[in-house]
Each structure stands twice: as C-alpha cells, then as structure tokens.
Amino acid sequence: EALRPRKLSVAITSDPRKHAWEWAHCDRKQLNKLKDYPGSSIHIGDGAKRKSEHEFAVELLSTRFGFLVCGDTPTSRRTVDVVLSACVPLIVGTRLFGDCETPCQPGWGWQVSGPENPHLPWHGTWFDWRHFPVLDEAALYNASAGMEAEAVLEEAVDLEGQGKCSVEFLRAYLLASRENFLYGIGDYRNSTRFGDAAIRLVETARLKMLGLYPNMPEGFVV
C-alpha cells in the first residue's frame, strides 16, 4: 500500500511557530514560496483551514516527498508522520543534523547540539538520515516565490544529482525501519501491538553506557 504511485509531489501542513524566527531565525513560511509547484500541498499559516493531524497523515500516504523543517524547538511530530507514511523525508537545511548554518541563529528553545548529537531520531544507530535529500535553506530564503524557489526544490529532489538512492529504494528503507519509530498501535489502554521504539531507547542507553554511542563502529547503522 505505501509503495503505490503517489499523486502529490511535496506536502506540509503546519503552524509557522510564532517564536521560531525570534529564537532561531527559522521561518517555515518560506516554504509557501513553493505553493504553486506542480502537485504540491503546502499550507503554513496561510489562513486556510488547517488540516487535522489525521487528514495530514492520510495526505502523506499520497505524497512523494515530505518536508522536515525547523520550528521553535527541534522536535516535531512531522518527523514521525513522514517516516511512517513512507513519504521520502526532504530535510530543510542542516539544523536537524545538529549544525547551525545561515540563516540559523542559536537561541532559546533551539540548542545547537553539533553533528555528534543530531536532532533526528536514531541517527547513527537504528536509522541513517544521510540517505535522504537536503534542501538548501539559505537558498530558499534568498529566492523569490515561483521559479527561483522551485529551482531550489528541483535541485533537492534530484536524488541522482545529490548522490542519493532512488525514491523506490528510500521508501522501501522507510518501510523496513517503521517499527523503530512506533511505541504501539491502537488504543494505548488495551492494545498489545507494540513497536520497537521503547526497546531501541533501552538499547541506545546501553550503547552509551558501553561508550559506543555516539561514536558507533563504522557500518553499524542498520
């Protein structure tokens, strides 16, 4: 089901986060420059009726690329939504990898952790985020809406040009890794269908106690 053809090219529905610019020079609304890109569904603080969490999650199942973007803090439900839908993550800038390049500004709510402590879950252990495309955040901010911004996006989704694997491979990788991002399925009060997220937390803590994390052996990442 998750590997079927998808009609939408890129998608995100999000609040702009009112403190994001003040704290970290993060402006999610820059993605609105791409609203007219063919097959896109981009809604960030544009006054339109916001989709529910369920509606957006369903939409991702029909989308090829889903944006992972900064906010007022590094954490976002969108990260897990994108992974679970097998929608290829399109990472905006390098902030989530722990860096702080222009236009990023260190500030309250957004700590610059360094590449050895990225904000992307399981990076370096149970999931390799380096497989996925990165959109040039500074170039997007400097681009005008329309063709200039779309050229930045086109460069990012040119997987071959970025030295990335195909969309089909990446979606298969996402499906194979799905359980690592799930605590459970169904009603938390009585469901007995569990994912692997809790055990991965315990295993990561053990790796850290053994001095193996974050400096994992070469080739460890699954």
JSON list of C-alpha atoms in Angstrom, two decimals, residues 74-75 79 94-99 110-114 117-123 129:
[
{"chain": "A", "resi": 74, "resn": "PRO", "atom": "CA", "xyz": [13.97, 20.81, 17.24]},
{"chain": "A", "resi": 75, "resn": "THR", "atom": "CA", "xyz": [11.26, 18.24, 17.93]},
{"chain": "A", "resi": 79, "resn": "THR", "atom": "CA", "xyz": [9.24, 13.77, 11.51]},
{"chain": "A", "resi": 94, "resn": "THR", "atom": "CA", "xyz": [21.34, 21.28, 8.31]},
{"chain": "A", "resi": 95, "resn": "ARG", "atom": "CA", "xyz": [19.83, 22.30, 11.67]},
{"chain": "A", "resi": 96, "resn": "LEU", "atom": "CA", "xyz": [18.31, 18.89, 12.33]},
{"chain": "A", "resi": 97, "resn": "PHE", "atom": "CA", "xyz": [21.75, 17.34, 11.87]},
{"chain": "A", "resi": 98, "resn": "GLY", "atom": "CA", "xyz": [22.95, 19.48, 14.80]},
{"chain": "A", "resi": 99, "resn": "ASP", "atom": "CA", "xyz": [24.63, 22.24, 12.77]},
{"chain": "A", "resi": 110, "resn": "TRP", "atom": "CA", "xyz": [16.78, 25.67, 19.81]},
{"chain": "A", "resi": 111, "resn": "GLN", "atom": "CA", "xyz": [20.10, 24.35, 21.03]},
{"chain": "A", "resi": 112, "resn": "VAL", "atom": "CA", "xyz": [22.96, 23.77, 18.60]},
{"chain": "A", "resi": 113, "resn": "SER", "atom": "CA", "xyz": [23.90, 20.24, 19.54]},
{"chain": "A", "resi": 114, "resn": "GLY", "atom": "CA", "xyz": [26.64, 19.56, 17.00]},
{"chain": "A", "resi": 117, "resn": "ASN", "atom": "CA", "xyz": [24.24, 14.81, 18.78]},
{"chain": "A", "resi": 118, "resn": "PRO", "atom": "CA", "xyz": [21.74, 15.43, 15.96]},
{"chain": "A", "resi": 119, "resn": "HIS", "atom": "CA", "xyz": [18.06, 16.16, 16.49]},
{"chain": "A", "resi": 120, "resn": "LEU", "atom": "CA", "xyz": [16.98, 13.38, 14.11]},
{"chain": "A", "resi": 121, "resn": "PRO", "atom": "CA", "xyz": [15.79, 10.25, 15.92]},
{"chain": "A", "resi": 122, "resn": "TRP", "atom": "CA", "xyz": [18.04, 7.18, 15.83]},
{"chain": "A", "resi": 123, "resn": "HIS", "atom": "CA", "xyz": [20.61, 8.85, 13.58]},
{"chain": "A", "resi": 129, "resn": "TRP", "atom": "CA", "xyz": [19.27, 10.00, 7.76]}
]
